PDB file of C-alpha atoms in Angstrom:
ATOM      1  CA  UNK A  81       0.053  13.405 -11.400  1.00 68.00           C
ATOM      2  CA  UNK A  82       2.557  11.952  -9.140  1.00 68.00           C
ATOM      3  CA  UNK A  83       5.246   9.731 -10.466  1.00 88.00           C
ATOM      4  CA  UNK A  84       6.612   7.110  -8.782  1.00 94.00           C
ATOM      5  CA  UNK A  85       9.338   4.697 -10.979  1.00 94.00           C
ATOM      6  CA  UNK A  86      11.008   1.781  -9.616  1.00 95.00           C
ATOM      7  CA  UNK A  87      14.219   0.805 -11.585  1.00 90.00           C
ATOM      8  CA  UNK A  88      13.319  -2.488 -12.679  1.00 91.00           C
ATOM      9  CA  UNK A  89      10.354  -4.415 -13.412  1.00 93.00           C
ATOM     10  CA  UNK A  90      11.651  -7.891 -12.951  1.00 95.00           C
ATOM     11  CA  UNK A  91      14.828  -9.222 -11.293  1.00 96.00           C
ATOM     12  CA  UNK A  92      16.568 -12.591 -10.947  1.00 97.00           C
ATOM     13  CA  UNK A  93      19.521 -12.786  -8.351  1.00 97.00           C
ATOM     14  CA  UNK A  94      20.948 -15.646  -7.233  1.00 97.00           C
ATOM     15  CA  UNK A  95      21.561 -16.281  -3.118  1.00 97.00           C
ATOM     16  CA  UNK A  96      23.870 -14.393  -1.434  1.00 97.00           C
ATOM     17  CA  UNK A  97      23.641 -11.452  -3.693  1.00 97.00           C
ATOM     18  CA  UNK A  98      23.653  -7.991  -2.578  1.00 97.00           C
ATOM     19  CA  UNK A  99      20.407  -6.621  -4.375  1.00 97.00           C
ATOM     20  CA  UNK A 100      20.084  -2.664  -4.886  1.00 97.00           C
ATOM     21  CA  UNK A 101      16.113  -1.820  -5.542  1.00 97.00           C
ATOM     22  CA  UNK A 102      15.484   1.979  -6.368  1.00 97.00           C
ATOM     23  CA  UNK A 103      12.343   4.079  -6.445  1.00 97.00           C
ATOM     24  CA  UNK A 104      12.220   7.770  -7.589  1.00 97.00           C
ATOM     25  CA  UNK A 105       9.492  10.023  -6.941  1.00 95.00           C
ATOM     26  CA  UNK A 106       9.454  13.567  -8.823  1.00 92.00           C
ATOM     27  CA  UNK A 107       6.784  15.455  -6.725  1.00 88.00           C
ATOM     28  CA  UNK A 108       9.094  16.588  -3.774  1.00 89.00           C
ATOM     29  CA  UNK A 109       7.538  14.414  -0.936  1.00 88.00           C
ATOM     30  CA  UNK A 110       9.240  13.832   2.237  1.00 88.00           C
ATOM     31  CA  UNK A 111       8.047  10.433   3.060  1.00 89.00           C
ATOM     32  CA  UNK A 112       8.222   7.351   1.327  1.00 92.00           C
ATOM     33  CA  UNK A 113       7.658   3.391   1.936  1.00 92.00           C
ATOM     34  CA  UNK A 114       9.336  -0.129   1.020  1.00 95.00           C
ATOM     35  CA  UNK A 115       6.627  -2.863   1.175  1.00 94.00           C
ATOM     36  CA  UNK A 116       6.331  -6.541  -0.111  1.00 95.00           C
ATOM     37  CA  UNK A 117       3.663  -7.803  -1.194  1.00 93.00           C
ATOM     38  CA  UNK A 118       3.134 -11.707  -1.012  1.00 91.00           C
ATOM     39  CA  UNK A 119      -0.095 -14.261  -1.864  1.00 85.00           C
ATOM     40  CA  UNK A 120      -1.910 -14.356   0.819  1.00 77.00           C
ATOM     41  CA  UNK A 121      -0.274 -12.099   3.143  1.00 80.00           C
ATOM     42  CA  UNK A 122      -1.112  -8.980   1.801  1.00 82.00           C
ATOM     43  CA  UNK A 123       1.493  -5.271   1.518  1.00 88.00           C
ATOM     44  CA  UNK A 124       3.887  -5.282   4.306  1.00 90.00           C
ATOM     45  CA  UNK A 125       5.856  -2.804   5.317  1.00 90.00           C
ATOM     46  CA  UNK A 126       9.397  -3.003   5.416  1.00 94.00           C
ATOM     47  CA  UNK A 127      11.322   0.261   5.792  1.00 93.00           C
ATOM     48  CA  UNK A 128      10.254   3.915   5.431  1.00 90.00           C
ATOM     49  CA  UNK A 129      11.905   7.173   5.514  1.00 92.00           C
ATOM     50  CA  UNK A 130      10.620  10.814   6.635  1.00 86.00           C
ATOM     51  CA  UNK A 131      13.346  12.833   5.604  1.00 87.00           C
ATOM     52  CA  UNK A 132      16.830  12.660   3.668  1.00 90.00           C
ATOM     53  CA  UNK A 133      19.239  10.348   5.949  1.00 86.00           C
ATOM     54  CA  UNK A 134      16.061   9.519   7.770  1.00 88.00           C
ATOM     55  CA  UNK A 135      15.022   6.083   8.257  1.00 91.00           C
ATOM     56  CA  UNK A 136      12.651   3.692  10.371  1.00 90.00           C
ATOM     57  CA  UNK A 137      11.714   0.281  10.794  1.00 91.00           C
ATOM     58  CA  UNK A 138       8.191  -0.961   9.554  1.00 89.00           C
ATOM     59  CA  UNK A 139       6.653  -4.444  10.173  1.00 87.00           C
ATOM     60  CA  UNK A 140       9.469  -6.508   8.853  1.00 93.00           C
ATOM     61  CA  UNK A 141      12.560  -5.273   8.243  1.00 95.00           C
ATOM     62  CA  UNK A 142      14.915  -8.090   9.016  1.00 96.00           C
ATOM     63  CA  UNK A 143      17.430  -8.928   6.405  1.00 96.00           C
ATOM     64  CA  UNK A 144      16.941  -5.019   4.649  1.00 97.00           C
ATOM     65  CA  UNK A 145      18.319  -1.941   4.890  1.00 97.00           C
ATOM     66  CA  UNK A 146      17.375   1.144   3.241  1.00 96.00           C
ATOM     67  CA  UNK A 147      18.841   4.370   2.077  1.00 96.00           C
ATOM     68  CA  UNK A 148      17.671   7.908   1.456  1.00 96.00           C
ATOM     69  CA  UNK A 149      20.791  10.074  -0.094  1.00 94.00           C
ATOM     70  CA  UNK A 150      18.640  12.668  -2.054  1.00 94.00           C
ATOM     71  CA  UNK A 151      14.955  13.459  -1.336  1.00 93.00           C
ATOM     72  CA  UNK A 152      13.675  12.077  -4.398  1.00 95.00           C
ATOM     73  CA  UNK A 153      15.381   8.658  -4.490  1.00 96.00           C
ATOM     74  CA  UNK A 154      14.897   6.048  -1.798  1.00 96.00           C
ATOM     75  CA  UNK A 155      16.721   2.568  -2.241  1.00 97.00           C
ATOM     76  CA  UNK A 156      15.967  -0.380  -0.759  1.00 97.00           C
ATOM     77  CA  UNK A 157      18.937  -3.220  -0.335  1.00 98.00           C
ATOM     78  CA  UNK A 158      19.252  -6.738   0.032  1.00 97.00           C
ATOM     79  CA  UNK A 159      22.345  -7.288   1.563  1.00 94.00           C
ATOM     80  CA  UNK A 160      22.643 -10.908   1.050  1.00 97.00           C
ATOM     81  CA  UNK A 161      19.546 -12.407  -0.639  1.00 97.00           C
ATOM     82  CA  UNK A 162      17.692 -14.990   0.536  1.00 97.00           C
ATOM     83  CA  UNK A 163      14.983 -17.385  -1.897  1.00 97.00           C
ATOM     84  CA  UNK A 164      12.151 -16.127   1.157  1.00 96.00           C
ATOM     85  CA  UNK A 165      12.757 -12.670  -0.155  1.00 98.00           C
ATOM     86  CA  UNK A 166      11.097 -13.466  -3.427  1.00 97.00           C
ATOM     87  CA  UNK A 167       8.681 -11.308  -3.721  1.00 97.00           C
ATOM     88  CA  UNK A 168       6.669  -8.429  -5.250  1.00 96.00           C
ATOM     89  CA  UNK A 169       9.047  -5.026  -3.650  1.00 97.00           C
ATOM     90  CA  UNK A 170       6.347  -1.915  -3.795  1.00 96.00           C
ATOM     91  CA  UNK A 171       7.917   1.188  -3.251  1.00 96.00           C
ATOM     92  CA  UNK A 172       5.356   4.457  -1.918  1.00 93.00           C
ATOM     93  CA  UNK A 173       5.424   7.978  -1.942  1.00 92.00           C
ATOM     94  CA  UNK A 174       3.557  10.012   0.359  1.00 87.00           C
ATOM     95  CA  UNK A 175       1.708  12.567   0.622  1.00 83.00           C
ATOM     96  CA  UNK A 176       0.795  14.237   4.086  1.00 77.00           C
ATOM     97  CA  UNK A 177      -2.129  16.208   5.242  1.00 73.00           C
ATOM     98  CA  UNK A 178      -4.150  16.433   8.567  1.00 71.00           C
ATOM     99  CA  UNK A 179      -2.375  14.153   9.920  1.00 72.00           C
ATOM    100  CA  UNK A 180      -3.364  11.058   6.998  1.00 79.00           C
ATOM    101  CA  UNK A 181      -1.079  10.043   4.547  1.00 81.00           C
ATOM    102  CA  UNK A 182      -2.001   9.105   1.001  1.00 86.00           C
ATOM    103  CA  UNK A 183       0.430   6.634  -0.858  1.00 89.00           C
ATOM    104  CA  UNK A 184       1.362   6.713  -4.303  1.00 92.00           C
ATOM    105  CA  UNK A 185       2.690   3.539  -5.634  1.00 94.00           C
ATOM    106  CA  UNK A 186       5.649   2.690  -8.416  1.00 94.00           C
ATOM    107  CA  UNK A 187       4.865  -0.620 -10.509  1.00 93.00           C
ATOM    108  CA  UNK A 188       6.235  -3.105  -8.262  1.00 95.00           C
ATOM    109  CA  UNK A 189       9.627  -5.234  -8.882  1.00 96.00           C
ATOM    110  CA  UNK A 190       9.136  -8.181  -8.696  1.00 96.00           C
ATOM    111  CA  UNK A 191      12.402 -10.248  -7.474  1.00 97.00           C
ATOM    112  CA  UNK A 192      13.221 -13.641  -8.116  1.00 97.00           C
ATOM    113  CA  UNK A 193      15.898 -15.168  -5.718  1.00 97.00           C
ATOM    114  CA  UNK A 194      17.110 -18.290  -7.159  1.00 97.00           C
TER     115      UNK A 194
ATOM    116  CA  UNK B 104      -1.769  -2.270  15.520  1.00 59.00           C
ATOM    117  CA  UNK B 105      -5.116  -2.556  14.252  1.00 66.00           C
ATOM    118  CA  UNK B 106      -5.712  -5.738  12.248  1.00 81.00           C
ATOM    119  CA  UNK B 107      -8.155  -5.910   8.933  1.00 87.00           C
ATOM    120  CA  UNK B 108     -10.662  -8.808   7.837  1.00 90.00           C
ATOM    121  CA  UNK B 109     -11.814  -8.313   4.546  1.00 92.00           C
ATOM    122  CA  UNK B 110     -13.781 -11.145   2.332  1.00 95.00           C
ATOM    123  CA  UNK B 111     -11.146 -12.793   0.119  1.00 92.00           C
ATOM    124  CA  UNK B 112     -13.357 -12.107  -2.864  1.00 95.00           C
ATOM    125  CA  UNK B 113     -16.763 -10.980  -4.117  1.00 97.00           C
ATOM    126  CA  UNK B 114     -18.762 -11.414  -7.715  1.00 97.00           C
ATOM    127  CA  UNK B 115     -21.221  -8.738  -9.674  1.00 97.00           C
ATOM    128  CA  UNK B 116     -22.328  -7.481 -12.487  1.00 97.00           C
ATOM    129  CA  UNK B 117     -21.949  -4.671 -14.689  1.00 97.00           C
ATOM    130  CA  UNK B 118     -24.362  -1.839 -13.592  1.00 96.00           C
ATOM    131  CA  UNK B 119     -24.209  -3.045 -10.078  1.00 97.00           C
ATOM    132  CA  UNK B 120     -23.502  -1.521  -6.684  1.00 97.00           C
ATOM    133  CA  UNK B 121     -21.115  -3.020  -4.940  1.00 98.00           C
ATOM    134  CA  UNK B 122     -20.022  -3.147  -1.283  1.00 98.00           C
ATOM    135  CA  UNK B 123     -16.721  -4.361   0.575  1.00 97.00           C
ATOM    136  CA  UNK B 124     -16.803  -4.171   4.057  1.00 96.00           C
ATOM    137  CA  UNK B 125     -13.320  -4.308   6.081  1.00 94.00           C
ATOM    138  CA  UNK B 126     -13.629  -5.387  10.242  1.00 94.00           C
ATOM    139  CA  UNK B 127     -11.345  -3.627  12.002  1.00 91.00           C
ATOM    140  CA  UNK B 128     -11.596  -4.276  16.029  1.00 91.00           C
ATOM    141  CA  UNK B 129      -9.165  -2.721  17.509  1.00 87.00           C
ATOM    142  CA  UNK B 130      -8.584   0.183  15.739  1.00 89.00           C
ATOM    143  CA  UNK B 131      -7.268   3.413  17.856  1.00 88.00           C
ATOM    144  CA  UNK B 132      -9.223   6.874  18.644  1.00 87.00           C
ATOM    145  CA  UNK B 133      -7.073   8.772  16.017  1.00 86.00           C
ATOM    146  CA  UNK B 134      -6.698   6.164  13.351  1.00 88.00           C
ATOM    147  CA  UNK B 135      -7.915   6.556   9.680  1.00 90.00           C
ATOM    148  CA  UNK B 136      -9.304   4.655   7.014  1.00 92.00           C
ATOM    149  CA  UNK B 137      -7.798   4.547   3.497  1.00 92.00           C
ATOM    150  CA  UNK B 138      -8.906   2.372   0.347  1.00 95.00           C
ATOM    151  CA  UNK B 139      -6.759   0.903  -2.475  1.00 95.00           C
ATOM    152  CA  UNK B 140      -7.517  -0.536  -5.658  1.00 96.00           C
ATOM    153  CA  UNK B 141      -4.891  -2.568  -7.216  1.00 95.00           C
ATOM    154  CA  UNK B 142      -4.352  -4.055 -10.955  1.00 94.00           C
ATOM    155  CA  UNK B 143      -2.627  -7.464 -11.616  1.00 87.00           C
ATOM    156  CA  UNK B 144       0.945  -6.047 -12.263  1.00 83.00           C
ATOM    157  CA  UNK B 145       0.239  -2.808 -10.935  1.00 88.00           C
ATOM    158  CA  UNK B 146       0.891  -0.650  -7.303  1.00 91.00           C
ATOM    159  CA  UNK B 147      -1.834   0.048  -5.383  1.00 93.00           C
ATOM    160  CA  UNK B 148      -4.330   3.045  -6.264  1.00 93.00           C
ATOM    161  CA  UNK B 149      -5.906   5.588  -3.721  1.00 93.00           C
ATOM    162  CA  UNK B 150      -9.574   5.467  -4.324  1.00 95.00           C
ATOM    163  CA  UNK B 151     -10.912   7.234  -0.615  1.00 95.00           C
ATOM    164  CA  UNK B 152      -9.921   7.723   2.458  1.00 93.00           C
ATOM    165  CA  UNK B 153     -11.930   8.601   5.979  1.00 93.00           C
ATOM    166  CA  UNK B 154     -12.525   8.630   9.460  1.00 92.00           C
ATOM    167  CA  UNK B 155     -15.777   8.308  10.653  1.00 90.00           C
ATOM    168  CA  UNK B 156     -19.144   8.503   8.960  1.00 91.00           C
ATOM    169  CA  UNK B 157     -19.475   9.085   5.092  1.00 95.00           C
ATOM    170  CA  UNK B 158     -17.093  10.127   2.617  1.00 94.00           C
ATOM    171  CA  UNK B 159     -18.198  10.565  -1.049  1.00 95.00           C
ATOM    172  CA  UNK B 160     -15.417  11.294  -3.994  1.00 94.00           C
ATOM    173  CA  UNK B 161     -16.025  11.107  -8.109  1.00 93.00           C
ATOM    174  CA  UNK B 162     -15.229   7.606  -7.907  1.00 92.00           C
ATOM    175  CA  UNK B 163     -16.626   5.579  -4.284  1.00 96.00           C
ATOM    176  CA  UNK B 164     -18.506   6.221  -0.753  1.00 97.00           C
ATOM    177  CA  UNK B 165     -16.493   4.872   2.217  1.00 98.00           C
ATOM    178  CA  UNK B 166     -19.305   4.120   4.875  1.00 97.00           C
ATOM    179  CA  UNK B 167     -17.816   4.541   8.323  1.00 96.00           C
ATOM    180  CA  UNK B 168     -20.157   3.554  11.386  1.00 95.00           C
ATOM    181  CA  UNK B 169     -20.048   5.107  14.861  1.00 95.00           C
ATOM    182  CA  UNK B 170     -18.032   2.203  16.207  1.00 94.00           C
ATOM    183  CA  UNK B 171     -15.473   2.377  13.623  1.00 95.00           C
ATOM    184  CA  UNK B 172     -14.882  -1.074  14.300  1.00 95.00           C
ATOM    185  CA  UNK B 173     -15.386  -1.686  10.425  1.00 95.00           C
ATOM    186  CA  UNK B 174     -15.950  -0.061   7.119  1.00 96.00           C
ATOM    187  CA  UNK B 175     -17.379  -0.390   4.027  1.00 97.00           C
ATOM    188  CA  UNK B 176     -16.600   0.587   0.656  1.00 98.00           C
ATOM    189  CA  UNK B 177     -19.304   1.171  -2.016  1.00 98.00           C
ATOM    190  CA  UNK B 178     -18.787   1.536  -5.730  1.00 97.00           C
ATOM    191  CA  UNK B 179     -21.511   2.657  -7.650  1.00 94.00           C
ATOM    192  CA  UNK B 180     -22.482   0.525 -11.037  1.00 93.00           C
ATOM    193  CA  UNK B 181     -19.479  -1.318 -11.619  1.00 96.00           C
ATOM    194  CA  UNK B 182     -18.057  -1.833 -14.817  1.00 96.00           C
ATOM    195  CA  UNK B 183     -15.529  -4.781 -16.493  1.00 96.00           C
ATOM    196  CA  UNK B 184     -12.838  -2.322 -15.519  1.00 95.00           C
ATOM    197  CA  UNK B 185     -13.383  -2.119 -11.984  1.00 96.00           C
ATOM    198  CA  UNK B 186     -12.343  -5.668 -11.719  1.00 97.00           C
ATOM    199  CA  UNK B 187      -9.021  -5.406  -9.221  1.00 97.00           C
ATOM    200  CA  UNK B 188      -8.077  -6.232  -6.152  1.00 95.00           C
ATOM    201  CA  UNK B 189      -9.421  -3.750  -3.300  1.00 96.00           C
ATOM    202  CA  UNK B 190      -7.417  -3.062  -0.094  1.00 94.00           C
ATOM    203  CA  UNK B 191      -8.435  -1.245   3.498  1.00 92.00           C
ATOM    204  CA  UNK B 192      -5.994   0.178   5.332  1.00 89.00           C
ATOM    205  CA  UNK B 193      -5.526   1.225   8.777  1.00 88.00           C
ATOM    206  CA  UNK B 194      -3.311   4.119   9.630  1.00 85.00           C
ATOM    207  CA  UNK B 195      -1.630   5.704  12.729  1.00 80.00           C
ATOM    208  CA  UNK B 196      -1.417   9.760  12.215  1.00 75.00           C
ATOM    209  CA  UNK B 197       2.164  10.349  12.705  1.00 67.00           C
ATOM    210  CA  UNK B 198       1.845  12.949  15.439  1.00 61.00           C
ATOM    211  CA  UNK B 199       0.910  10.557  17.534  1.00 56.00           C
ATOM    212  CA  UNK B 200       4.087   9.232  17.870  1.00 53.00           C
ATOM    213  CA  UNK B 201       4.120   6.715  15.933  1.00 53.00           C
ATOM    214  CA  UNK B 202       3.269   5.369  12.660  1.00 61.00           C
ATOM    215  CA  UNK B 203       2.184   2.015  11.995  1.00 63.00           C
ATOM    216  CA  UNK B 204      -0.191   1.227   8.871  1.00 70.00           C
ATOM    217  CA  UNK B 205      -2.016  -2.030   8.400  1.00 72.00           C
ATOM    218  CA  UNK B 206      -3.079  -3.330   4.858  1.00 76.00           C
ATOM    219  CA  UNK B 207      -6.079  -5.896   4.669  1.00 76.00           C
ATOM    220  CA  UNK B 208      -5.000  -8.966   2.590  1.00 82.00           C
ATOM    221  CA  UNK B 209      -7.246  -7.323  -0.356  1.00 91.00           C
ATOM    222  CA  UNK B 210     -10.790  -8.605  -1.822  1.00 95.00           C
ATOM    223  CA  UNK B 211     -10.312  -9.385  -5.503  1.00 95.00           C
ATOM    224  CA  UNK B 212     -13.602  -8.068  -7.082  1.00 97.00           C
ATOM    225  CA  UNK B 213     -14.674  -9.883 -10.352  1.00 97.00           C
ATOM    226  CA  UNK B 214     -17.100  -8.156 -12.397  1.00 97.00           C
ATOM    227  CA  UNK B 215     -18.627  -9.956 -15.190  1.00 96.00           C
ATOM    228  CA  UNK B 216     -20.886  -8.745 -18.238  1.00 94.00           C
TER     229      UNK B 216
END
């Protein structure tokens, strides 16, 4: 089975925080996703990544950044937190095939900005 | 980007089929059809995936008409633990340039005894 971690289950930061979220995948795949996931509104995506040092913008990216050092590891970042990015942060990895993907989801952190 | 409708939420019983349809108007020539299942405090979980006509895995039929303008998900004889939320998704093949996927805002299945 694929495994997908994210490094924290819960988080509290304060406003103006730089937040670090991390995901780790263990089965090799080249492409993986940052999504939030609010009441009402559904996953949305924020960043993903195709490759190591690869990156792209998804549906709402403003007020993110993302980084892919090592294949496995993709980290999404908060570079100064706001209270509208509380949230539920889903992190993906991917698998590709005939041109489909098929996501494989961590837990979820879910991020309290205070 | 092709934008999903799916009912907010649906009720059944134990032993019963149940169906989820997801309207999807605009959705492009080369885009597919994926379902999710999702438990509170969980991510998301592939159930099927499609595009066009009838899929079948262990687990759900994914109903696909010629249109493609929506879909419908079927799960045979539910039980308590198929209670979840339930997402459609529309995706964009990536050699077409460009990917763009659309999640439905989820229907929250409640199956009772």
């Amino acid at each position: 089975d694929v495994k997908v971690t994210q490094s924290s289950r819960y988080l509290v930061k304060r406003t103006g925080e730089k937040v670090f979220l991390e995901c780790v995948q263990d089965m090799d795949h080249e492409n993986m996703f940052w999504y939030r996931q609010d009441p009402g509104l559904g996953l949305r995506l924020i960043y993903f990544s195709y490759d190591v040092k690869m990156k792209e913008k998804g549906d709402i990216p403003e007020g993110y950044s993302v980084s892919r050092e090592k294949k496995e590891r993709f980290s999404l970042i908060l570079e100064s937190a706001s209270t509208n990015q509380t949230s539920m942060y889903l992190c993906a990895s991917i698998t590709s095939g005939g041109g489909t993907d098929t996501q494989y989801f961590g837990p979820g952190t879910r991020l309290t900005v205070l | 980007l092709a934008k999903t409708t799916q009912p907010i939420s649906m009720d059944s019983y134990e032993g019963q089929e149940v169906n989820i349809t997801c309207s999807h108007n605009n959705i492009a020539t080369n885009d597919y059809i994926t379902w999710y299942q999702q438990f509170p405090s969980q991510g998301p979980r592939f159930i099927i995936q499609g595009y066009k006509t009838k899929v079948t895995n262990e687990v759900a039929s994914l109903f696909i008409p010629a249109d493609r303008k929506s879909s419908t998900l079927s799960l045979p004889r539910v039980s308590l633990s198929d209670t979840a939320v339930y997402y459609c998704l529309v995706g964009t093949p990536r050699d077409t340039g460009r990917r763009a996927l659309t999640f439905g805002s989820g229907t929250r299945l409640q199956v009772q005894p």
